[in-house]
PDB file of C-alpha atoms in Angstrom:
ATOM      1  CA  MET A  15       6.378-141.942  74.109  1.00  0.00           C
ATOM      2  CA  ARG A  16       4.878-138.525  73.550  1.00  0.00           C
ATOM      3  CA  VAL A  17       4.834-135.568  71.169  1.00  0.00           C
ATOM      4  CA  ILE A  18       7.443-133.133  72.463  1.00  0.00           C
ATOM      5  CA  SER A  19       6.500-129.824  70.871  1.00  0.00           C
ATOM      6  CA  GLY A  20       4.033-128.038  68.634  1.00  0.00           C
ATOM      7  CA  THR A  21       0.293-128.321  68.237  1.00  0.00           C
ATOM      8  CA  ALA A  22       0.109-131.855  69.675  1.00  0.00           C
ATOM      9  CA  ARG A  23       2.597-131.220  72.475  1.00  0.00           C
ATOM     10  CA  GLY A  24       2.325-133.651  75.391  1.00  0.00           C
ATOM     11  CA  LEU A  25       0.094-136.150  73.562  1.00  0.00           C
ATOM     12  CA  LYS A  26       0.902-139.751  74.478  1.00  0.00           C
ATOM     13  CA  LEU A  27       1.259-141.898  71.382  1.00  0.00           C
ATOM     14  CA  ALA A  28       0.243-145.527  71.105  1.00  0.00           C
ATOM     15  CA  SER A  29       2.914-148.042  70.145  1.00  0.00           C
ATOM     16  CA  LEU A  30       2.929-151.618  68.991  1.00  0.00           C
ATOM     17  CA  PRO A  31       2.925-154.182  71.774  1.00  0.00           C
ATOM     18  CA  GLY A  32       6.029-156.322  72.220  1.00  0.00           C
ATOM     19  CA  ASP A  33       9.513-155.619  70.992  1.00  0.00           C
ATOM     20  CA  ALA A  34       8.963-155.970  67.238  1.00  0.00           C
ATOM     21  CA  THR A  35       9.437-152.222  66.845  1.00  0.00           C
ATOM     22  CA  ARG A  36      11.920-149.984  68.606  1.00  0.00           C
ATOM     23  CA  PRO A  37      10.471-146.512  69.187  1.00  0.00           C
ATOM     24  CA  THR A  38      12.795-143.529  69.033  1.00  0.00           C
ATOM     25  CA  LEU A  39      13.361-142.374  72.601  1.00  0.00           C
ATOM     26  CA  ASP A  40      12.060-138.929  73.525  1.00  0.00           C
ATOM     27  CA  ASN A  41      15.553-137.567  74.231  1.00  0.00           C
ATOM     28  CA  VAL A  42      16.794-138.771  70.836  1.00  0.00           C
ATOM     29  CA  LYS A  43      13.706-137.369  69.112  1.00  0.00           C
ATOM     30  CA  GLU A  44      14.247-134.027  70.840  1.00  0.00           C
ATOM     31  CA  ALA A  45      17.884-134.002  69.693  1.00  0.00           C
ATOM     32  CA  ILE A  46      16.879-134.810  66.105  1.00  0.00           C
ATOM     33  CA  PHE A  47      14.435-131.926  65.957  1.00  0.00           C
ATOM     34  CA  SER A  48      16.952-129.573  67.559  1.00  0.00           C
ATOM     35  CA  MET A  49      19.391-130.468  64.774  1.00  0.00           C
ATOM     36  CA  LEU A  50      16.707-129.911  62.122  1.00  0.00           C
ATOM     37  CA  PHE A  51      15.682-126.603  63.706  1.00  0.00           C
ATOM     38  CA  ASP A  52      13.466-124.537  61.365  1.00  0.00           C
ATOM     39  CA  SER A  53      13.769-126.837  58.347  1.00  0.00           C
ATOM     40  CA  VAL A  54      10.691-128.742  59.574  1.00  0.00           C
ATOM     41  CA  ARG A  55       8.314-125.828  58.963  1.00  0.00           C
ATOM     42  CA  GLU A  56       6.383-126.375  55.716  1.00  0.00           C
ATOM     43  CA  ALA A  57       8.477-129.468  54.931  1.00  0.00           C
ATOM     44  CA  LYS A  58       7.260-132.452  52.964  1.00  0.00           C
ATOM     45  CA  VAL A  59       8.275-135.424  55.102  1.00  0.00           C
ATOM     46  CA  LEU A  60       8.625-139.178  54.576  1.00  0.00           C
ATOM     47  CA  ASP A  61       8.680-141.370  57.687  1.00  0.00           C
ATOM     48  CA  LEU A  62      10.026-144.674  56.338  1.00  0.00           C
ATOM     49  CA  PHE A  63       9.906-147.716  58.654  1.00  0.00           C
ATOM     50  CA  ALA A  64       7.467-145.521  60.580  1.00  0.00           C
ATOM     51  CA  GLY A  65       6.534-147.911  63.420  1.00  0.00           C
ATOM     52  CA  SER A  66       4.241-145.776  65.604  1.00  0.00           C
ATOM     53  CA  GLY A  67       4.670-142.716  63.384  1.00  0.00           C
ATOM     54  CA  ALA A  68       6.254-140.738  66.234  1.00  0.00           C
ATOM     55  CA  LEU A  69       8.871-138.942  64.098  1.00  0.00           C
ATOM     56  CA  GLY A  70       6.453-137.937  61.358  1.00  0.00           C
ATOM     57  CA  ILE A  71       3.782-136.866  63.836  1.00  0.00           C
ATOM     58  CA  GLU A  72       6.358-134.786  65.693  1.00  0.00           C
ATOM     59  CA  ALA A  73       7.230-133.117  62.380  1.00  0.00           C
ATOM     60  CA  LEU A  74       3.556-132.418  61.630  1.00  0.00           C
ATOM     61  CA  SER A  75       3.052-131.045  65.144  1.00  0.00           C
ATOM     62  CA  ARG A  76       5.989-128.693  64.532  1.00  0.00           C
ATOM     63  CA  GLY A  77       4.588-127.319  61.289  1.00  0.00           C
ATOM     64  CA  ALA A  78       5.504-129.748  58.504  1.00  0.00           C
ATOM     65  CA  LYS A  79       3.237-129.348  55.495  1.00  0.00           C
ATOM     66  CA  SER A  80       2.657-133.077  54.982  1.00  0.00           C
ATOM     67  CA  CYS A  81       3.994-136.490  55.912  1.00  0.00           C
ATOM     68  CA  THR A  82       3.892-139.835  54.165  1.00  0.00           C
ATOM     69  CA  PHE A  83       4.180-142.715  56.634  1.00  0.00           C
ATOM     70  CA  ALA A  84       5.305-146.140  55.429  1.00  0.00           C
ATOM     71  CA  ASP A  85       5.618-149.454  57.206  1.00  0.00           C
ATOM     72  CA  LYS A  86       5.133-153.019  55.990  1.00  0.00           C
ATOM     73  CA  SER A  87       3.386-154.095  59.203  1.00  0.00           C
ATOM     74  CA  ARG A  88      -0.410-153.853  59.152  1.00  0.00           C
ATOM     75  CA  GLY A  89      -0.304-153.502  62.957  1.00  0.00           C
ATOM     76  CA  ALA A  90       2.075-150.544  62.664  1.00  0.00           C
ATOM     77  CA  VAL A  91      -0.133-148.906  60.045  1.00  0.00           C
ATOM     78  CA  ASN A  92      -3.144-149.261  62.367  1.00  0.00           C
ATOM     79  CA  VAL A  93      -1.194-147.669  65.248  1.00  0.00           C
ATOM     80  CA  ILE A  94       0.005-144.831  62.970  1.00  0.00           C
ATOM     81  CA  SER A  95      -3.579-144.170  61.849  1.00  0.00           C
ATOM     82  CA  GLU A  96      -4.755-144.117  65.480  1.00  0.00           C
ATOM     83  CA  ASN A  97      -1.951-141.715  66.466  1.00  0.00           C
ATOM     84  CA  LEU A  98      -2.714-139.437  63.523  1.00  0.00           C
ATOM     85  CA  ARG A  99      -6.375-139.228  64.575  1.00  0.00           C
ATOM     86  CA  LYS A 100      -5.435-138.555  68.230  1.00  0.00           C
ATOM     87  CA  SER A 101      -2.976-135.829  67.212  1.00  0.00           C
ATOM     88  CA  ARG A 102      -5.439-134.337  64.709  1.00  0.00           C
ATOM     89  CA  THR A 103      -2.813-134.465  61.963  1.00  0.00           C
ATOM     90  CA  ASP A 104      -4.519-137.091  59.800  1.00  0.00           C
ATOM     91  CA  THR A 105      -5.555-134.573  57.127  1.00  0.00           C
ATOM     92  CA  MET A 106      -1.878-133.835  56.400  1.00  0.00           C
ATOM     93  CA  ALA A 107      -0.853-137.478  56.176  1.00  0.00           C
ATOM     94  CA  GLU A 108      -0.764-140.430  53.845  1.00  0.00           C
ATOM     95  CA  VAL A 109      -0.178-143.906  55.301  1.00  0.00           C
ATOM     96  CA  LEU A 110       1.232-146.709  53.138  1.00  0.00           C
ATOM     97  CA  CYS A 111       1.477-150.386  54.054  1.00  0.00           C
ATOM     98  CA  ASP A 112       4.140-152.041  51.924  1.00  0.00           C
ATOM     99  CA  ASP A 113       7.787-153.056  51.783  1.00  0.00           C
ATOM    100  CA  PHE A 114      10.086-150.011  51.861  1.00  0.00           C
ATOM    101  CA  GLN A 115      11.548-150.712  48.416  1.00  0.00           C
ATOM    102  CA  ASN A 116       8.081-150.850  46.851  1.00  0.00           C
ATOM    103  CA  VAL A 117       7.092-147.663  48.701  1.00  0.00           C
ATOM    104  CA  LEU A 118      10.153-145.786  47.453  1.00  0.00           C
ATOM    105  CA  SER A 119       9.599-146.949  43.862  1.00  0.00           C
ATOM    106  CA  THR A 120       5.910-146.006  43.985  1.00  0.00           C
ATOM    107  CA  LEU A 121       6.656-142.562  45.405  1.00  0.00           C
ATOM    108  CA  ALA A 122       9.300-141.937  42.739  1.00  0.00           C
ATOM    109  CA  SER A 123       6.929-143.027  39.954  1.00  0.00           C
ATOM    110  CA  LYS A 124       4.424-140.432  41.235  1.00  0.00           C
ATOM    111  CA  GLY A 125       7.124-137.730  41.159  1.00  0.00           C
ATOM    112  CA  SER A 126       7.151-137.329  44.960  1.00  0.00           C
ATOM    113  CA  LYS A 127      10.023-135.396  46.505  1.00  0.00           C
ATOM    114  CA  PHE A 128      10.696-134.742  50.173  1.00  0.00           C
ATOM    115  CA  ASN A 129      12.492-132.150  52.275  1.00  0.00           C
ATOM    116  CA  ILE A 130      13.061-134.583  55.149  1.00  0.00           C
ATOM    117  CA  ILE A 131      13.173-138.384  55.118  1.00  0.00           C
ATOM    118  CA  PHE A 132      13.258-140.164  58.470  1.00  0.00           C
ATOM    119  CA  LEU A 133      15.010-143.490  58.069  1.00  0.00           C
ATOM    120  CA  ASP A 134      14.857-145.734  61.142  1.00  0.00           C
ATOM    121  CA  PRO A 135      14.884-149.362  59.945  1.00  0.00           C
ATOM    122  CA  PRO A 136      15.292-152.403  62.165  1.00  0.00           C
ATOM    123  CA  TYR A 137      18.931-152.574  63.228  1.00  0.00           C
ATOM    124  CA  ALA A 138      21.446-155.123  61.909  1.00  0.00           C
ATOM    125  CA  ASN A 139      19.661-156.205  58.747  1.00  0.00           C
ATOM    126  CA  GLY A 140      21.251-154.006  56.053  1.00  0.00           C
ATOM    127  CA  PHE A 141      18.025-152.176  55.174  1.00  0.00           C
ATOM    128  CA  ILE A 142      19.593-148.790  55.902  1.00  0.00           C
ATOM    129  CA  ASP A 143      22.187-149.070  53.112  1.00  0.00           C
ATOM    130  CA  VAL A 144      19.607-150.357  50.629  1.00  0.00           C
ATOM    131  CA  ALA A 145      17.209-147.530  51.528  1.00  0.00           C
ATOM    132  CA  LEU A 146      19.907-144.837  51.305  1.00  0.00           C
ATOM    133  CA  GLU A 147      20.987-146.093  47.885  1.00  0.00           C
ATOM    134  CA  LYS A 148      17.417-146.243  46.603  1.00  0.00           C
ATOM    135  CA  ILE A 149      16.532-142.772  47.950  1.00  0.00           C
ATOM    136  CA  ALA A 150      19.568-141.337  46.117  1.00  0.00           C
ATOM    137  CA  SER A 151      19.082-143.283  42.871  1.00  0.00           C
ATOM    138  CA  LEU A 152      15.389-142.341  42.689  1.00  0.00           C
ATOM    139  CA  SER A 153      16.120-138.663  43.513  1.00  0.00           C
ATOM    140  CA  LEU A 154      13.469-138.544  46.251  1.00  0.00           C
ATOM    141  CA  LEU A 155      14.993-135.531  48.040  1.00  0.00           C
ATOM    142  CA  GLU A 156      14.259-131.949  47.123  1.00  0.00           C
ATOM    143  CA  ALA A 157      17.339-129.754  46.636  1.00  0.00           C
ATOM    144  CA  GLY A 158      18.729-129.158  50.119  1.00  0.00           C
ATOM    145  CA  GLY A 159      16.616-131.963  51.570  1.00  0.00           C
ATOM    146  CA  VAL A 160      17.986-134.307  54.217  1.00  0.00           C
ATOM    147  CA  VAL A 161      17.818-137.897  55.361  1.00  0.00           C
ATOM    148  CA  VAL A 162      17.791-138.388  59.123  1.00  0.00           C
ATOM    149  CA  ALA A 163      19.269-141.871  59.545  1.00  0.00           C
ATOM    150  CA  GLU A 164      19.017-143.638  62.900  1.00  0.00           C
ATOM    151  CA  PHE A 165      21.130-146.743  63.388  1.00  0.00           C
ATOM    152  CA  ASP A 166      22.945-148.836  65.963  1.00  0.00           C
ATOM    153  CA  ASN A 167      26.256-147.529  67.320  1.00  0.00           C
ATOM    154  CA  GLY A 168      29.101-149.513  65.761  1.00  0.00           C
ATOM    155  CA  THR A 169      27.269-150.030  62.471  1.00  0.00           C
ATOM    156  CA  GLU A 170      29.029-148.674  59.400  1.00  0.00           C
ATOM    157  CA  ILE A 171      26.617-147.226  56.869  1.00  0.00           C
ATOM    158  CA  ASP A 172      27.319-146.423  53.236  1.00  0.00           C
ATOM    159  CA  ILE A 173      26.871-142.688  52.703  1.00  0.00           C
ATOM    160  CA  GLN A 174      28.740-142.415  49.390  1.00  0.00           C
ATOM    161  CA  ASN A 175      25.835-140.561  47.731  1.00  0.00           C
ATOM    162  CA  TYR A 176      25.501-138.079  50.587  1.00  0.00           C
ATOM    163  CA  SER A 177      27.302-135.347  52.472  1.00  0.00           C
ATOM    164  CA  LEU A 178      27.358-135.849  56.231  1.00  0.00           C
ATOM    165  CA  LEU A 179      25.940-132.691  57.837  1.00  0.00           C
ATOM    166  CA  LYS A 180      25.733-133.916  61.440  1.00  0.00           C
ATOM    167  CA  ASN A 181      26.606-137.041  63.370  1.00  0.00           C
ATOM    168  CA  LYS A 182      25.555-137.569  66.996  1.00  0.00           C
ATOM    169  CA  ARG A 183      25.562-140.539  69.324  1.00  0.00           C
ATOM    170  CA  TYR A 184      23.096-141.124  72.155  1.00  0.00           C
ATOM    171  CA  GLY A 185      24.154-144.285  73.962  1.00  0.00           C
ATOM    172  CA  ARG A 186      23.518-147.132  71.548  1.00  0.00           C
ATOM    173  CA  VAL A 187      21.829-144.898  68.961  1.00  0.00           C
ATOM    174  CA  CYS A 188      23.627-142.958  66.218  1.00  0.00           C
ATOM    175  CA  ILE A 189      21.976-140.206  64.197  1.00  0.00           C
ATOM    176  CA  ASN A 190      23.362-138.998  60.877  1.00  0.00           C
ATOM    177  CA  ILE A 191      21.842-136.081  59.029  1.00  0.00           C
ATOM    178  CA  LEU A 192      22.708-136.535  55.371  1.00  0.00           C
ATOM    179  CA  GLU A 193      22.244-134.325  52.327  1.00  0.00           C
ATOM    180  CA  ALA A 194      22.210-135.850  48.834  1.00  0.00           C
ATOM    181  CA  GLN A 195      25.202-134.877  46.683  1.00  0.00           C
TER     182      GLN A 195
END
């Protein structure tokens, strides 16, 4: 797993040992950022269920203004912090260790809004629908902001509060780019 483009291009990122987290494959990450195109520049980003932080670090490397990383695993948070130091993007980042629902509520109470939210929860547990609903109900997206949702092919997700801008499949992985209505 590496940073594909930008200031940290080519940097190998650390990941958690074992199979507790599922990193976004480089080809999928490249496709995501191709779909986002120039909207990453100067964006305020949230990398929810961040794992290694690869998506948020890629965004920072490509010119995002800031990124908040959130994961409930202390091990993941340690790996994210290490990767931020290695990529020299730590000054543009905030790392939170908590359950995603608590993170979203805390961010909303602080008035945080994001241009891009990466949403890549563990597959087959229903977190994606809960997170999408909470993001919409708490109005965490700036006007014109998007959620990049990664989920398992064959999973139906509830996008009733969103407009589907793009939908791509890469083997087992589906990517939806959603804009709040």
